[in-house]
Amino acid sequence: MSYRMIVGLGNPGSEYANTRHNVGFRVVEAFAAKQGAEAWKVERKQKGEIALLSGSKLGKLVLVKPTTYMNESGICVQKLCSYYKIPPEEVVVVYDEINLEVGEVKLSMTGSAGGHNGLSDIISRIAPRFARIRVGIGGKPLKEMPLADYVLGKFSSDDESVVSATMDRYVESIELLLSLGPELAMNQINRKRKPDDSNSI
């Protein structure tokens, strides 16, 4: 299995920059910077920001940040899949996951949207046959708190420290998927980590 498109999910605009819902943007930006991708460019027709990566051992990749709001993320993904002739099986989506603690990351190849509006829109527009890298943002502190308020809020200072310290691991998760394929990558990314297992993945 080869992958040609990496999509990070988030909302456009500076007011959303460091919210929990935008961690997918941050991971793909960090991946682009590490791999030496071309500068990000706004493609208005495709409704996204695009950075192309070529000449890498990971192959030619289209890196994407949709410029629609989260619940219409699939519009951009669908347009770019059509433009570059990329099937759903060759797409990786990186997004925030409330069912994982901050600092955790999981790879999955199937599953429902789990209440994530961005993922739901992509599934409805290109089919669910894409890889998902789920980045933990932790659950709501209060059950009665509206989900939108939580995901659109910013990380606490402690959680932000964890996200920043774990960013390399998030980026390495993409690299493992691209270089090893889904089964081997899943074995490494999804295994339980010991508290002192800081150098793994």
mmCIF file of N, CA and C in Angstrom, residues 26-111:
data_model
loop_
_atom_site.group_PDB
_atom_site.id
_atom_site.type_symbol
_atom_site.label_atom_id
_atom_site.label_comp_id
_atom_site.label_asym_id
_atom_site.label_seq_id
_atom_site.Cartn_x
_atom_site.Cartn_y
_atom_site.Cartn_z
ATOM 1 N N ARG A 26 -1.575 21.080 12.998
ATOM 2 C CA ARG A 26 -0.240 21.234 13.590
ATOM 3 C C ARG A 26 0.668 20.044 13.258
ATOM 4 N N VAL A 27 0.114 18.854 13.295
ATOM 5 C CA VAL A 27 0.912 17.662 13.007
ATOM 6 C C VAL A 27 1.371 17.658 11.544
ATOM 7 N N VAL A 28 0.461 17.965 10.627
ATOM 8 C CA VAL A 28 0.826 17.962 9.206
ATOM 9 C C VAL A 28 1.803 19.094 8.894
ATOM 10 N N GLU A 29 1.651 20.233 9.550
ATOM 11 C CA GLU A 29 2.621 21.320 9.386
ATOM 12 C C GLU A 29 4.004 20.889 9.862
ATOM 13 N N ALA A 30 4.059 20.206 10.995
ATOM 14 C CA ALA A 30 5.346 19.739 11.532
ATOM 15 C C ALA A 30 5.965 18.689 10.613
ATOM 16 N N PHE A 31 5.134 17.815 10.064
ATOM 17 C CA PHE A 31 5.611 16.806 9.116
ATOM 18 C C PHE A 31 6.181 17.477 7.872
ATOM 19 N N ALA A 32 5.465 18.476 7.342
ATOM 20 C CA ALA A 32 5.926 19.193 6.148
ATOM 21 C C ALA A 32 7.263 19.870 6.399
ATOM 22 N N ALA A 33 7.406 20.489 7.572
ATOM 23 C CA ALA A 33 8.653 21.185 7.899
ATOM 24 C C ALA A 33 9.815 20.202 8.024
ATOM 25 N N LYS A 34 9.579 19.073 8.665
ATOM 26 C CA LYS A 34 10.643 18.084 8.857
ATOM 27 C C LYS A 34 11.088 17.476 7.529
ATOM 28 N N GLN A 35 10.139 17.239 6.633
ATOM 29 C CA GLN A 35 10.452 16.580 5.361
ATOM 30 C C GLN A 35 10.912 17.553 4.280
ATOM 31 N N GLY A 36 10.866 18.853 4.550
ATOM 32 C CA GLY A 36 11.315 19.833 3.569
ATOM 33 C C GLY A 36 10.361 20.003 2.405
ATOM 34 N N ALA A 37 9.075 19.975 2.694
ATOM 35 C CA ALA A 37 8.072 20.160 1.642
ATOM 36 C C ALA A 37 8.116 21.588 1.110
ATOM 37 N N GLU A 38 7.527 21.777 -0.048
ATOM 38 C CA GLU A 38 7.418 23.122 -0.612
ATOM 39 C C GLU A 38 6.560 23.991 0.300
ATOM 40 N N ALA A 39 6.642 25.310 0.107
ATOM 41 C CA ALA A 39 5.851 26.236 0.925
ATOM 42 C C ALA A 39 4.360 25.984 0.731
ATOM 43 N N TRP A 40 3.591 26.201 1.786
ATOM 44 C CA TRP A 40 2.145 26.051 1.696
ATOM 45 C C TRP A 40 1.553 27.107 0.762
ATOM 46 N N LYS A 41 0.637 26.686 -0.083
ATOM 47 C CA LYS A 41 -0.040 27.600 -1.001
ATOM 48 C C LYS A 41 -1.542 27.402 -0.915
ATOM 49 N N VAL A 42 -2.272 28.503 -0.911
ATOM 50 C CA VAL A 42 -3.729 28.425 -0.900
ATOM 51 C C VAL A 42 -4.217 28.131 -2.316
ATOM 52 N N GLU A 43 -4.989 27.069 -2.439
ATOM 53 C CA GLU A 43 -5.605 26.701 -3.721
ATOM 54 C C GLU A 43 -7.106 26.920 -3.571
ATOM 55 N N ARG A 44 -7.585 28.068 -4.025
ATOM 56 C CA ARG A 44 -8.981 28.430 -3.773
ATOM 57 C C ARG A 44 -9.979 27.485 -4.441
ATOM 58 N N LYS A 45 -9.656 27.038 -5.657
ATOM 59 C CA LYS A 45 -10.577 26.134 -6.353
ATOM 60 C C LYS A 45 -10.748 24.822 -5.601
ATOM 61 N N GLN A 46 -9.655 24.357 -5.000
ATOM 62 C CA GLN A 46 -9.705 23.092 -4.258
ATOM 63 C C GLN A 46 -10.058 23.295 -2.778
ATOM 64 N N LYS A 47 -10.196 24.556 -2.370
ATOM 65 C CA LYS A 47 -10.594 24.890 -0.999
ATOM 66 C C LYS A 47 -9.648 24.303 0.052
ATOM 67 N N GLY A 48 -8.342 24.511 -0.209
ATOM 68 C CA GLY A 48 -7.359 24.014 0.756
ATOM 69 C C GLY A 48 -6.018 24.694 0.611
ATOM 70 N N GLU A 49 -5.185 24.518 1.628
ATOM 71 C CA GLU A 49 -3.769 24.880 1.546
ATOM 72 C C GLU A 49 -2.997 23.618 1.228
ATOM 73 N N ILE A 50 -2.099 23.716 0.261
ATOM 74 C CA ILE A 50 -1.387 22.548 -0.242
ATOM 75 C C ILE A 50 0.119 22.766 -0.126
ATOM 76 N N ALA A 51 0.825 21.717 0.299
ATOM 77 C CA ALA A 51 2.285 21.710 0.252
ATOM 78 C C ALA A 51 2.704 20.404 -0.417
ATOM 79 N N LEU A 52 3.484 20.501 -1.468
ATOM 80 C CA LEU A 52 3.914 19.306 -2.198
ATOM 81 C C LEU A 52 5.268 18.841 -1.697
ATOM 82 N N LEU A 53 5.404 17.542 -1.596
ATOM 83 C CA LEU A 53 6.664 16.943 -1.160
ATOM 84 C C LEU A 53 7.144 15.997 -2.255
ATOM 85 N N SER A 54 8.352 16.230 -2.749
ATOM 86 C CA SER A 54 8.938 15.345 -3.750
ATOM 87 C C SER A 54 10.422 15.180 -3.420
ATOM 88 N N GLY A 55 11.038 14.184 -4.001
ATOM 89 C CA GLY A 55 12.456 13.954 -3.734
ATOM 90 C C GLY A 55 12.723 13.412 -2.352
ATOM 91 N N SER A 56 11.693 12.891 -1.705
ATOM 92 C CA SER A 56 11.831 12.318 -0.366
ATOM 93 C C SER A 56 11.817 10.804 -0.459
ATOM 94 N N LYS A 57 12.460 10.139 0.481
ATOM 95 C CA LYS A 57 12.421 8.668 0.510
ATOM 96 C C LYS A 57 11.009 8.160 0.790
ATOM 97 N N LEU A 58 10.139 9.041 1.257
ATOM 98 C CA LEU A 58 8.748 8.673 1.521
ATOM 99 C C LEU A 58 7.871 8.791 0.280
ATOM 100 N N GLY A 59 8.455 9.250 -0.827
ATOM 101 C CA GLY A 59 7.713 9.358 -2.072
ATOM 102 C C GLY A 59 7.102 10.731 -2.284
ATOM 103 N N LYS A 60 6.394 10.886 -3.385
ATOM 104 C CA LYS A 60 5.731 12.154 -3.691
ATOM 105 C C LYS A 60 4.416 12.232 -2.913
ATOM 106 N N LEU A 61 4.227 13.331 -2.217
ATOM 107 C CA LEU A 61 3.048 13.466 -1.368
ATOM 108 C C LEU A 61 2.385 14.820 -1.556
ATOM 109 N N VAL A 62 1.076 14.824 -1.441
ATOM 110 C CA VAL A 62 0.297 16.056 -1.398
ATOM 111 C C VAL A 62 -0.127 16.248 0.060
ATOM 112 N N LEU A 63 0.342 17.312 0.691
ATOM 113 C CA LEU A 63 -0.009 17.612 2.072
ATOM 114 C C LEU A 63 -1.112 18.664 2.060
ATOM 115 N N VAL A 64 -2.129 18.477 2.890
ATOM 116 C CA VAL A 64 -3.352 19.263 2.760
ATOM 117 C C VAL A 64 -3.856 19.771 4.105
ATOM 118 N N LYS A 65 -4.295 21.047 4.109
ATOM 119 C CA LYS A 65 -5.062 21.620 5.216
ATOM 120 C C LYS A 65 -6.307 22.258 4.590
ATOM 121 N N PRO A 66 -7.486 21.666 4.766
ATOM 122 C CA PRO A 66 -8.691 22.267 4.185
ATOM 123 C C PRO A 66 -8.917 23.689 4.710
ATOM 124 N N THR A 67 -9.380 24.578 3.846
ATOM 125 C CA THR A 67 -9.668 25.958 4.261
ATOM 126 C C THR A 67 -11.160 26.194 4.468
ATOM 127 N N THR A 68 -11.951 25.130 4.350
ATOM 128 C CA THR A 68 -13.346 25.205 4.769
ATOM 129 C C THR A 68 -13.363 25.054 6.291
ATOM 130 N N TYR A 69 -14.524 25.240 6.887
ATOM 131 C CA TYR A 69 -14.622 24.886 8.302
ATOM 132 C C TYR A 69 -14.688 23.374 8.431
ATOM 133 N N MET A 70 -14.453 22.907 9.654
ATOM 134 C CA MET A 70 -14.261 21.482 9.911
ATOM 135 C C MET A 70 -15.362 20.613 9.315
ATOM 136 N N ASN A 71 -16.617 21.019 9.473
ATOM 137 C CA ASN A 71 -17.713 20.148 9.045
ATOM 138 C C ASN A 71 -17.867 20.055 7.526
ATOM 139 N N GLU A 72 -17.022 20.767 6.774
ATOM 140 C CA GLU A 72 -17.019 20.638 5.316
ATOM 141 C C GLU A 72 -15.639 20.225 4.793
ATOM 142 N N SER A 73 -14.850 19.580 5.641
ATOM 143 C CA SER A 73 -13.496 19.166 5.262
ATOM 144 C C SER A 73 -13.478 18.276 4.025
ATOM 145 N N GLY A 74 -14.537 17.490 3.848
ATOM 146 C CA GLY A 74 -14.572 16.556 2.727
ATOM 147 C C GLY A 74 -14.627 17.210 1.365
ATOM 148 N N ILE A 75 -15.086 18.456 1.302
ATOM 149 C CA ILE A 75 -15.148 19.155 0.013
ATOM 150 C C ILE A 75 -13.742 19.270 -0.571
ATOM 151 N N CYS A 76 -12.814 19.733 0.236
ATOM 152 C CA CYS A 76 -11.427 19.887 -0.194
ATOM 153 C C CYS A 76 -10.802 18.535 -0.545
ATOM 154 N N VAL A 77 -10.996 17.558 0.322
ATOM 155 C CA VAL A 77 -10.403 16.236 0.091
ATOM 156 C C VAL A 77 -10.940 15.626 -1.203
ATOM 157 N N GLN A 78 -12.230 15.738 -1.409
ATOM 158 C CA GLN A 78 -12.839 15.202 -2.634
ATOM 159 C C GLN A 78 -12.287 15.893 -3.883
ATOM 160 N N LYS A 79 -12.188 17.209 -3.847
ATOM 161 C CA LYS A 79 -11.677 17.959 -4.995
ATOM 162 C C LYS A 79 -10.231 17.567 -5.318
ATOM 163 N N LEU A 80 -9.410 17.433 -4.283
ATOM 164 C CA LEU A 80 -7.999 17.108 -4.511
ATOM 165 C C LEU A 80 -7.812 15.658 -4.942
ATOM 166 N N CYS A 81 -8.607 14.755 -4.411
ATOM 167 C CA CYS A 81 -8.545 13.362 -4.866
ATOM 168 C C CYS A 81 -8.882 13.283 -6.351
ATOM 169 N N SER A 82 -9.874 14.070 -6.772
ATOM 170 C CA SER A 82 -10.252 14.090 -8.188
ATOM 171 C C SER A 82 -9.151 14.725 -9.029
ATOM 172 N N TYR A 83 -8.599 15.836 -8.564
ATOM 173 C CA TYR A 83 -7.591 16.579 -9.329
ATOM 174 C C TYR A 83 -6.310 15.752 -9.517
ATOM 175 N N TYR A 84 -5.853 15.111 -8.428
ATOM 176 C CA TYR A 84 -4.602 14.340 -8.493
ATOM 177 C C TYR A 84 -4.836 12.862 -8.806
ATOM 178 N N LYS A 85 -6.106 12.481 -8.993
ATOM 179 C CA LYS A 85 -6.460 11.079 -9.281
ATOM 180 C C LYS A 85 -5.942 10.137 -8.182
ATOM 181 N N ILE A 86 -6.282 10.476 -6.954
ATOM 182 C CA ILE A 86 -5.868 9.701 -5.790
ATOM 183 C C ILE A 86 -7.090 8.994 -5.209
ATOM 184 N N PRO A 87 -7.076 7.658 -5.132
ATOM 185 C CA PRO A 87 -8.214 6.942 -4.549
ATOM 186 C C PRO A 87 -8.215 7.071 -3.024
ATOM 187 N N PRO A 88 -9.351 6.832 -2.375
ATOM 188 C CA PRO A 88 -9.426 6.937 -0.915
ATOM 189 C C PRO A 88 -8.387 6.094 -0.186
ATOM 190 N N GLU A 89 -8.050 4.933 -0.752
ATOM 191 C CA GLU A 89 -7.093 4.034 -0.112
ATOM 192 C C GLU A 89 -5.695 4.641 0.022
ATOM 193 N N GLU A 90 -5.419 5.708 -0.725
ATOM 194 C CA GLU A 90 -4.096 6.325 -0.696
ATOM 195 C C GLU A 90 -4.094 7.656 0.058
ATOM 196 N N VAL A 91 -5.121 7.838 0.898
ATOM 197 C CA VAL A 91 -5.269 9.063 1.691
ATOM 198 C C VAL A 91 -5.071 8.740 3.172
ATOM 199 N N VAL A 92 -4.373 9.637 3.887
ATOM 200 C CA VAL A 92 -4.208 9.547 5.341
ATOM 201 C C VAL A 92 -4.802 10.817 5.943
ATOM 202 N N VAL A 93 -5.659 10.662 6.941
ATOM 203 C CA VAL A 93 -6.269 11.806 7.608
ATOM 204 C C VAL A 93 -5.789 11.849 9.063
ATOM 205 N N VAL A 94 -5.277 13.002 9.476
ATOM 206 C CA VAL A 94 -4.780 13.205 10.840
ATOM 207 C C VAL A 94 -5.751 14.129 11.563
ATOM 208 N N TYR A 95 -6.252 13.692 12.714
ATOM 209 C CA TYR A 95 -7.286 14.495 13.381
ATOM 210 C C TYR A 95 -7.284 14.268 14.887
ATOM 211 N N ASP A 96 -7.992 15.135 15.599
ATOM 212 C CA ASP A 96 -8.092 15.098 17.053
ATOM 213 C C ASP A 96 -9.084 14.026 17.500
ATOM 214 N N GLU A 97 -8.761 13.369 18.618
ATOM 215 C CA GLU A 97 -9.584 12.272 19.116
ATOM 216 C C GLU A 97 -9.841 12.437 20.610
ATOM 217 N N ILE A 98 -11.103 12.638 20.998
ATOM 218 C CA ILE A 98 -11.418 12.852 22.417
ATOM 219 C C ILE A 98 -11.355 11.558 23.217
ATOM 220 N N ASN A 99 -11.363 10.408 22.551
ATOM 221 C CA ASN A 99 -11.321 9.132 23.259
ATOM 222 C C ASN A 99 -9.895 8.641 23.531
ATOM 223 N N LEU A 100 -8.914 9.488 23.263
ATOM 224 C CA LEU A 100 -7.519 9.206 23.599
ATOM 225 C C LEU A 100 -7.000 10.324 24.488
ATOM 226 N N GLU A 101 -6.168 9.953 25.451
ATOM 227 C CA GLU A 101 -5.589 10.956 26.335
ATOM 228 C C GLU A 101 -4.587 11.826 25.573
ATOM 229 N N VAL A 102 -4.374 13.020 26.072
ATOM 230 C CA VAL A 102 -3.371 13.910 25.478
ATOM 231 C C VAL A 102 -2.016 13.202 25.491
ATOM 232 N N GLY A 103 -1.333 13.217 24.348
ATOM 233 C CA GLY A 103 -0.044 12.540 24.230
ATOM 234 C C GLY A 103 -0.137 11.165 23.588
ATOM 235 N N GLU A 104 -1.346 10.616 23.469
ATOM 236 C CA GLU A 104 -1.527 9.323 22.818
ATOM 237 C C GLU A 104 -1.800 9.506 21.331
ATOM 238 N N VAL A 105 -1.446 8.501 20.555
ATOM 239 C CA VAL A 105 -1.721 8.518 19.120
ATOM 240 C C VAL A 105 -2.031 7.089 18.676
ATOM 241 N N LYS A 106 -3.002 6.937 17.794
ATOM 242 C CA LYS A 106 -3.395 5.621 17.300
ATOM 243 C C LYS A 106 -3.581 5.672 15.791
ATOM 244 N N LEU A 107 -3.277 4.555 15.151
ATOM 245 C CA LEU A 107 -3.515 4.386 13.720
ATOM 246 C C LEU A 107 -4.654 3.400 13.532
ATOM 247 N N SER A 108 -5.620 3.739 12.705
ATOM 248 C CA SER A 108 -6.683 2.799 12.355
ATOM 249 C C SER A 108 -6.975 2.913 10.865
ATOM 250 N N MET A 109 -7.500 1.844 10.319
ATOM 251 C CA MET A 109 -7.771 1.793 8.881
ATOM 252 C C MET A 109 -9.268 1.810 8.575
ATOM 253 N N THR A 110 -10.085 1.592 9.599
ATOM 254 C CA THR A 110 -11.538 1.553 9.413
ATOM 255 C C THR A 110 -12.197 2.200 10.624
ATOM 256 N N GLY A 111 -13.511 2.243 10.596
ATOM 257 C CA GLY A 111 -14.253 2.743 11.742
ATOM 258 C C GLY A 111 -15.175 3.884 11.368
#
